[in-house]
Short mmCIF file of C-alpha atoms in Angstrom, two decimals:
data_model
loop_
_atom_site.label_atom_id
_atom_site.label_comp_id
_atom_site.label_asym_id
_atom_site.label_seq_id
_atom_site.Cartn_x
_atom_site.Cartn_y
_atom_site.Cartn_z
CA MET J 1 -4.95 100.68 -135.20
CA LEU J 2 -4.84 97.02 -136.06
CA ARG J 3 -3.48 94.01 -134.37
CA LEU J 4 -0.66 92.07 -135.98
CA SER J 5 -2.57 88.89 -136.80
CA ARG J 6 -5.70 88.30 -138.78
CA ILE J 7 -7.25 84.82 -138.89
CA VAL J 8 -9.99 83.92 -141.36
CA ALA J 9 -11.95 80.66 -141.13
CA GLY J 10 -13.86 79.00 -143.94
CA VAL J 11 -16.47 76.33 -144.29
CA LEU J 12 -16.03 75.20 -147.91
CA LEU J 13 -13.32 73.38 -149.87
CA MET J 14 -11.49 76.04 -151.87
CA VAL J 15 -9.54 75.13 -154.98
CA PRO J 16 -7.32 78.13 -155.83
CA LEU J 17 -6.28 77.81 -159.44
CA THR J 18 -5.71 81.54 -160.15
CA ALA J 19 -2.20 80.98 -161.67
CA PHE J 20 -3.73 78.88 -164.48
CA ARG J 21 -1.54 80.07 -167.33
CA SER J 22 1.75 79.70 -165.44
CA THR J 23 0.63 76.33 -164.03
CA ILE J 24 0.05 74.87 -167.46
CA ALA J 25 3.50 76.00 -168.69
CA ALA J 26 5.27 74.88 -165.56
CA GLN J 27 6.32 71.28 -164.73
CA THR J 28 4.90 71.53 -161.19
CA SER J 29 2.97 74.12 -159.24
CA LEU J 30 1.97 73.65 -155.60
CA THR J 31 -0.49 75.35 -153.27
CA ILE J 32 0.26 74.40 -149.61
CA TYR J 33 -2.58 74.63 -147.02
CA ASN J 34 -2.05 75.20 -143.28
CA ASP J 35 -3.42 71.83 -142.41
CA GLY J 36 -1.00 69.73 -144.52
CA ARG J 37 -2.98 69.41 -147.70
CA VAL J 38 -1.14 70.24 -150.93
CA LEU J 39 -2.97 71.13 -154.19
CA VAL J 40 -0.58 69.86 -156.90
CA ARG J 41 -0.75 71.00 -160.53
CA ARG J 42 1.56 69.01 -162.84
CA THR J 43 2.48 68.76 -166.48
CA VAL J 44 3.56 65.13 -167.12
CA ASN J 45 4.98 63.76 -170.30
CA ALA J 46 2.78 61.15 -171.94
CA ASP J 47 2.00 60.05 -175.53
CA VAL J 48 -1.84 60.31 -175.72
CA ASP J 49 -3.74 59.46 -178.91
CA ARG J 50 -6.94 61.18 -179.87
CA GLY J 51 -10.01 59.48 -178.57
CA ALA J 52 -10.27 57.04 -175.60
CA SER J 53 -7.18 55.43 -174.17
CA SER J 54 -5.61 54.24 -170.87
CA ILE J 55 -2.30 55.31 -169.35
CA VAL J 56 -0.32 54.44 -166.20
CA LEU J 57 1.40 57.42 -164.41
CA PRO J 58 3.76 57.31 -161.38
CA LEU J 59 2.22 60.39 -159.66
CA GLY J 60 3.15 59.46 -156.12
CA GLU J 61 0.97 59.79 -153.04
CA LEU J 62 -2.44 61.53 -153.71
CA ASP J 63 -6.12 61.47 -153.00
CA PRO J 64 -7.60 59.74 -156.06
CA ALA J 65 -11.02 61.32 -155.42
CA THR J 66 -9.59 64.78 -156.10
CA LEU J 67 -7.88 64.04 -159.40
CA PHE J 68 -8.99 66.38 -162.27
CA SER J 69 -7.90 67.60 -165.67
CA LEU J 70 -6.60 71.17 -166.13
CA ASP J 71 -7.31 71.04 -169.80
CA SER J 72 -10.91 71.30 -171.15
CA THR J 73 -10.00 69.19 -174.16
CA LEU J 74 -9.11 66.16 -171.92
CA VAL J 75 -11.66 64.20 -169.89
CA ILE J 76 -10.73 61.69 -167.19
CA THR J 77 -13.23 58.81 -167.48
CA SER J 78 -11.76 56.54 -164.79
CA ALA J 79 -8.87 56.37 -162.33
CA MET J 80 -7.37 53.39 -160.44
CA TYR J 81 -4.96 54.34 -157.76
CA ASP J 82 -2.29 51.84 -156.56
CA GLY J 83 -0.76 53.17 -153.36
CA ALA J 84 0.06 49.90 -151.69
CA VAL J 85 3.71 50.54 -150.88
CA ASP J 86 3.62 49.13 -147.31
CA GLU J 87 4.63 45.52 -146.45
CA ALA J 88 1.23 44.54 -145.12
CA SER J 89 -0.44 45.29 -148.56
CA ILE J 90 2.34 43.51 -150.47
CA LEU J 91 1.93 40.45 -148.25
CA ARG J 92 -1.78 40.39 -148.98
CA ARG J 93 -0.95 40.41 -152.73
CA ALA J 94 1.26 37.42 -152.23
CA ILE J 95 -1.66 35.20 -151.19
CA GLY J 96 -1.49 32.03 -153.23
CA ARG J 97 2.14 32.51 -154.12
CA SER J 98 5.32 30.99 -152.75
CA LEU J 99 7.74 33.30 -150.84
CA ARG J 100 11.25 32.71 -149.60
CA PHE J 101 12.14 33.40 -145.99
CA VAL J 102 15.65 33.90 -144.75
CA SER J 103 16.63 32.96 -141.15
CA GLY J 104 20.35 33.11 -140.49
CA ASP J 105 22.03 30.87 -143.08
CA ASP J 106 18.83 28.93 -143.85
CA THR J 107 16.29 29.72 -146.59
CA VAL J 108 12.85 28.22 -146.66
CA SER J 109 9.98 28.55 -149.14
CA ALA J 110 6.30 28.74 -148.08
CA VAL J 111 2.95 29.41 -149.79
CA VAL J 112 1.03 32.36 -148.39
CA LEU J 113 -2.50 31.16 -147.60
CA GLY J 114 -3.83 34.21 -145.84
CA VAL J 115 -3.12 37.16 -143.61
CA ASP J 116 -4.59 38.61 -140.41
CA PRO J 117 -3.38 36.24 -139.04
CA LEU J 118 -0.62 35.07 -141.42
CA ARG J 119 -0.88 31.46 -142.46
CA LEU J 120 1.84 29.68 -144.44
CA ARG J 121 1.99 26.22 -145.96
CA MET J 122 5.46 24.82 -145.36
CA PRO J 123 7.28 22.47 -147.77
CA ASP J 124 6.21 19.38 -145.66
CA GLY J 125 2.59 20.32 -146.01
CA THR J 126 2.12 21.64 -142.48
CA ILE J 127 0.55 25.05 -141.71
CA ARG J 128 2.51 27.68 -139.85
CA PHE J 129 1.25 30.85 -138.22
CA GLY J 130 3.82 33.63 -138.33
CA GLN J 131 6.89 34.21 -140.45
CA PRO J 132 9.77 31.67 -140.29
CA GLY J 133 12.28 34.40 -141.14
CA THR J 134 12.66 37.62 -143.15
CA PRO J 135 10.54 37.46 -146.33
CA LEU J 136 12.01 38.17 -149.74
CA TYR J 137 9.40 39.63 -151.99
CA PRO J 138 9.54 39.25 -155.86
CA ALA J 139 9.90 42.59 -157.65
CA ASP J 140 6.62 42.29 -159.43
CA LEU J 141 4.72 42.41 -156.12
CA VAL J 142 6.46 45.50 -154.77
CA VAL J 143 5.06 49.00 -155.58
CA ILE J 144 7.95 51.43 -155.49
CA ASP J 145 5.99 54.55 -156.09
CA PRO J 146 2.17 54.91 -156.04
CA THR J 147 0.75 54.87 -159.54
CA VAL J 148 -2.57 55.89 -161.21
CA THR J 149 -4.10 54.12 -164.19
CA LEU J 150 -6.13 56.73 -165.98
CA GLY J 151 -8.95 56.13 -168.49
CA ILE J 152 -8.95 59.30 -170.58
CA ARG J 153 -10.70 60.79 -173.63
CA SER J 154 -8.72 63.42 -175.54
CA ALA J 155 -9.96 65.67 -178.30
CA VAL J 156 -6.52 65.98 -179.80
CA ARG J 157 -3.25 64.02 -179.92
CA ARG J 158 -0.89 65.27 -177.22
CA LYS J 159 2.55 64.70 -175.67
CA THR J 160 1.68 66.03 -172.14
CA LEU J 161 -1.05 65.87 -169.64
CA ASP J 162 -2.01 68.74 -167.37
CA LEU J 163 -3.35 67.31 -164.14
CA GLY J 164 -4.36 68.54 -160.69
CA TYR J 165 -4.93 66.60 -157.41
CA PHE J 166 -4.57 66.90 -153.68
CA SER J 167 -1.67 65.36 -151.79
CA ARG J 168 -0.21 65.67 -148.31
CA GLY J 169 3.19 65.98 -146.70
CA ALA J 170 3.89 69.72 -146.28
CA THR J 171 2.54 72.48 -143.98
CA TRP J 172 3.39 76.15 -143.52
CA GLN J 173 3.11 78.78 -140.81
CA ALA J 174 3.64 82.54 -140.69
CA ASN J 175 6.19 83.84 -138.25
CA TYR J 176 6.91 87.46 -137.38
CA GLU J 177 10.00 88.88 -135.75
CA VAL J 178 9.27 92.24 -134.06
CA LEU J 179 12.36 94.18 -132.93
CA LEU J 180 11.24 96.87 -130.39
CA GLY J 181 13.18 100.07 -130.74
CA ARG J 182 13.32 103.51 -129.10
CA ARG J 183 10.51 106.02 -129.26
CA LEU J 184 7.93 103.28 -129.58
CA GLN J 185 9.09 102.31 -133.07
CA ALA J 186 9.46 98.67 -134.22
CA THR J 187 10.97 96.81 -137.13
CA ILE J 188 8.84 93.82 -138.36
CA GLN J 189 10.06 90.93 -140.51
CA GLY J 190 7.56 88.40 -141.70
CA ASP J 191 8.49 84.92 -142.92
CA ALA J 192 6.69 81.77 -144.13
CA THR J 193 8.17 78.66 -142.60
CA ILE J 194 7.49 75.59 -144.78
CA SER J 195 7.95 72.16 -143.12
CA VAL J 196 8.12 69.22 -145.44
CA GLU J 197 7.54 65.61 -144.19
CA ARG J 198 7.43 63.34 -147.27
CA LEU J 199 6.60 65.62 -150.22
CA ARG J 200 9.28 66.00 -152.88
CA ALA J 201 9.18 68.66 -155.61
CA GLU J 202 11.99 70.09 -157.65
CA GLU J 203 11.82 73.62 -159.20
CA ALA J 204 8.17 74.14 -158.39
CA GLU J 205 6.10 77.26 -158.42
CA LEU J 206 4.94 77.66 -154.83
CA GLN J 207 1.74 79.24 -153.41
CA LEU J 208 0.65 79.44 -149.75
CA LEU J 209 -3.04 79.59 -148.81
CA ALA J 210 -3.76 81.35 -145.59
CA GLY J 211 -6.96 80.39 -143.61
CA SER J 212 -8.71 77.34 -142.17
CA VAL J 213 -10.29 75.48 -145.13
CA SER J 214 -12.83 72.69 -144.32
CA SER J 215 -13.24 69.76 -146.63
CA ALA J 216 -16.44 67.80 -147.40
CA ALA J 217 -16.50 64.81 -149.71
CA LYS J 218 -19.96 65.68 -151.03
CA GLU J 219 -18.83 69.10 -152.04
CA GLN J 220 -15.58 68.13 -153.89
CA ASN J 221 -16.98 67.65 -157.44
CA GLN J 222 -18.97 70.93 -157.31
CA MET J 223 -16.08 72.94 -155.85
CA ARG J 224 -13.63 71.51 -158.30
CA ALA J 225 -15.80 72.67 -161.16
CA GLN J 226 -16.18 76.16 -159.75
CA GLY J 227 -12.45 76.43 -159.19
CA PHE J 228 -11.71 75.48 -162.76
CA VAL J 229 -14.11 78.13 -164.09
CA ALA J 230 -12.54 80.79 -161.82
CA ALA J 231 -9.13 79.80 -163.11
CA ARG J 232 -10.10 80.27 -166.73
CA GLU J 233 -11.66 83.63 -166.03
CA MET J 234 -8.47 84.97 -164.35
CA ALA J 235 -6.03 83.35 -166.82
CA ASP J 236 -5.27 86.61 -168.51
CA GLN J 237 -4.45 88.48 -165.29
CA ALA J 238 -1.00 88.83 -163.96
CA ALA J 239 -0.52 86.86 -160.69
CA PRO J 240 0.51 89.25 -157.90
CA SER J 241 2.50 88.17 -154.86
CA GLU J 242 -0.63 88.26 -152.77
CA GLN J 243 -4.31 88.07 -153.80
CA ARG J 244 -7.64 87.34 -152.24
CA VAL J 245 -9.44 84.16 -153.19
CA GLY J 246 -12.94 84.04 -151.62
CA GLU J 247 -12.49 84.51 -147.93
CA PHE J 248 -8.81 83.48 -148.05
CA HIS J 249 -5.56 85.00 -149.12
CA LEU J 250 -3.18 83.35 -151.60
CA TYR J 251 0.61 84.16 -151.44
CA THR J 252 2.55 83.42 -154.57
CA LEU J 253 6.31 83.13 -153.89
CA PRO J 254 8.70 84.51 -156.50
CA GLY J 255 10.83 82.19 -158.60
CA LYS J 256 10.88 78.44 -158.14
CA THR J 257 11.41 76.33 -154.98
CA THR J 258 12.75 72.80 -154.41
CA LEU J 259 11.07 70.93 -151.49
CA LEU J 260 12.79 67.88 -150.07
CA PRO J 261 11.47 65.46 -147.32
CA GLY J 262 12.63 66.48 -143.80
CA VAL J 263 13.78 69.98 -144.87
CA THR J 264 12.35 73.13 -143.37
CA SER J 265 12.55 76.36 -145.38
CA SER J 266 11.95 79.97 -144.37
CA ILE J 267 10.94 82.48 -147.03
CA ALA J 268 10.32 86.28 -146.47
CA LEU J 269 6.71 87.37 -146.94
CA PHE J 270 7.63 91.10 -147.30
CA ASP J 271 10.55 93.48 -146.92
CA PRO J 272 11.22 94.57 -143.36
CA ALA J 273 8.61 97.23 -142.30
CA GLN J 274 8.65 100.02 -139.75
CA ALA J 275 5.69 100.67 -137.44
CA SER J 276 4.87 102.44 -134.26
CA TYR J 277 3.54 100.44 -131.32
CA GLU J 278 1.67 100.72 -128.00
CA ARG J 279 2.67 98.98 -124.79
CA THR J 280 -0.10 98.23 -122.35
CA LEU J 281 0.09 97.06 -118.69
CA VAL J 282 -2.85 95.06 -117.42
CA VAL J 283 -3.51 93.91 -113.85
CA ARG J 284 -6.43 91.48 -113.49
CA GLY J 285 -8.44 90.98 -110.39
CA ALA J 286 -11.80 89.76 -109.10
CA ILE J 287 -14.51 92.33 -108.14
CA PRO J 288 -17.72 91.01 -106.57
CA TRP J 289 -20.96 91.64 -108.37
CA TYR J 290 -22.63 92.77 -105.12
CA GLY J 291 -21.78 93.29 -101.47
CA MET J 292 -18.68 94.67 -99.89
CA LEU J 293 -15.12 94.13 -101.00
CA GLN J 294 -13.36 91.45 -99.01
CA GLU J 295 -10.30 92.22 -96.97
CA TYR J 296 -7.26 90.15 -97.84
CA GLY J 297 -4.87 91.16 -95.12
CA ASP J 298 -1.36 92.23 -96.02
CA GLN J 299 -0.47 93.75 -99.35
CA GLN J 300 0.27 91.14 -102.07
CA ASP J 301 2.12 91.32 -105.43
CA VAL J 302 -0.04 90.53 -108.44
CA PRO J 303 1.23 89.63 -111.86
CA VAL J 304 1.24 92.37 -114.58
CA GLU J 305 0.52 91.43 -118.20
CA VAL J 306 2.45 93.33 -120.84
CA SER J 307 0.93 93.48 -124.31
CA TYR J 308 2.05 95.23 -127.46
CA ILE J 309 -0.11 96.41 -130.36
CA LEU J 310 1.40 97.37 -133.65
CA LYS J 311 -0.19 100.33 -135.36
CA ARG J 312 -0.96 99.69 -139.05
CA PRO J 313 -2.50 102.90 -140.53
CA ARG J 314 -4.46 102.70 -143.67
CA GLY J 315 -2.76 103.89 -146.82
CA THR J 316 0.62 102.48 -145.93
CA ASP J 317 2.24 99.35 -147.38
CA PHE J 318 2.37 97.63 -143.97
CA GLY J 319 -1.08 98.76 -143.01
CA ASP J 320 -2.86 97.67 -146.18
CA ARG J 321 -1.00 94.36 -146.53
CA PRO J 322 -3.06 91.30 -145.49
CA LEU J 323 -1.01 89.35 -142.95
CA PRO J 324 -1.68 85.62 -142.33
CA GLY J 325 -2.23 84.56 -138.76
CA GLY J 326 0.86 83.17 -137.12
CA VAL J 327 3.34 83.41 -134.28
CA ALA J 328 4.90 86.88 -133.39
CA ARG J 329 8.12 86.94 -131.39
CA LEU J 330 9.19 90.17 -129.70
CA TYR J 331 12.80 91.22 -129.19
CA GLU J 332 14.10 94.22 -127.24
CA PRO J 333 17.81 95.13 -127.31
CA ASP J 334 19.76 95.79 -124.19
CA SER J 335 22.45 98.40 -123.65
#
């Protein structure tokens, strides 16, 4: 007899790359963690000559410390990440340059001398603190999408790059709907609810990692190398819908999924299952460790806790299936 939820905690940074072969062939493959981290594997188009070269790629928001190559014939020698898409960063880049400011029907030009606080040299030579209107930034100062400038060394000439890195912007949670029926039988439906904040991916292969995975900067390089070796060793194995990776469970969703900012998706984890259950009534009270029981006067009503335990016998599909920890909602039909 097992409870519905199982929660596993970890202390190392896991890099699940078990779908190595399908990842290389696909344009984008994502592994979403419970805490909002997203492991991205992408195949990007790029003309790369043999030997050492440099290339600029618009990869979007990412952690540059986690960038690595999925191809053993390609080595990343350096990476410069430009993620300054906010106005404060653009204003800092404008130091020493002249900007136009619009206020109503008037337009004035001023040279940016510094920020924090903002200092401007006006056309008459005076210094002004604060903006005299809405600034208009030249296009060459504005970063539309974060980019990475990579220094690479390739053993062969290639048309694509297979890269992996961590980003953020999406989380997931397991939800279970339990419909209580007659004769202590229940129907269980499990879903993975994916909430997207700012991540965007079209036609991506999607994986969900269940468990609490800690991250430590000093362990990243070591764990990245271990993850890459494990991926190569498992490349010839077919990727099931669920598999164990260390102390965690990895769920690979069928087909491809499009993730858009602000959109929440719900995807079934398994077909509806049938299981028997127990209902338990619990009344809690305080009993002294020693001495006589106190008298409380008139009889009082005390709250009764009702709990349900689903039975998951070994040897059955529902019993042997690892279930990620999540929220279970119980429903009971009326007449």
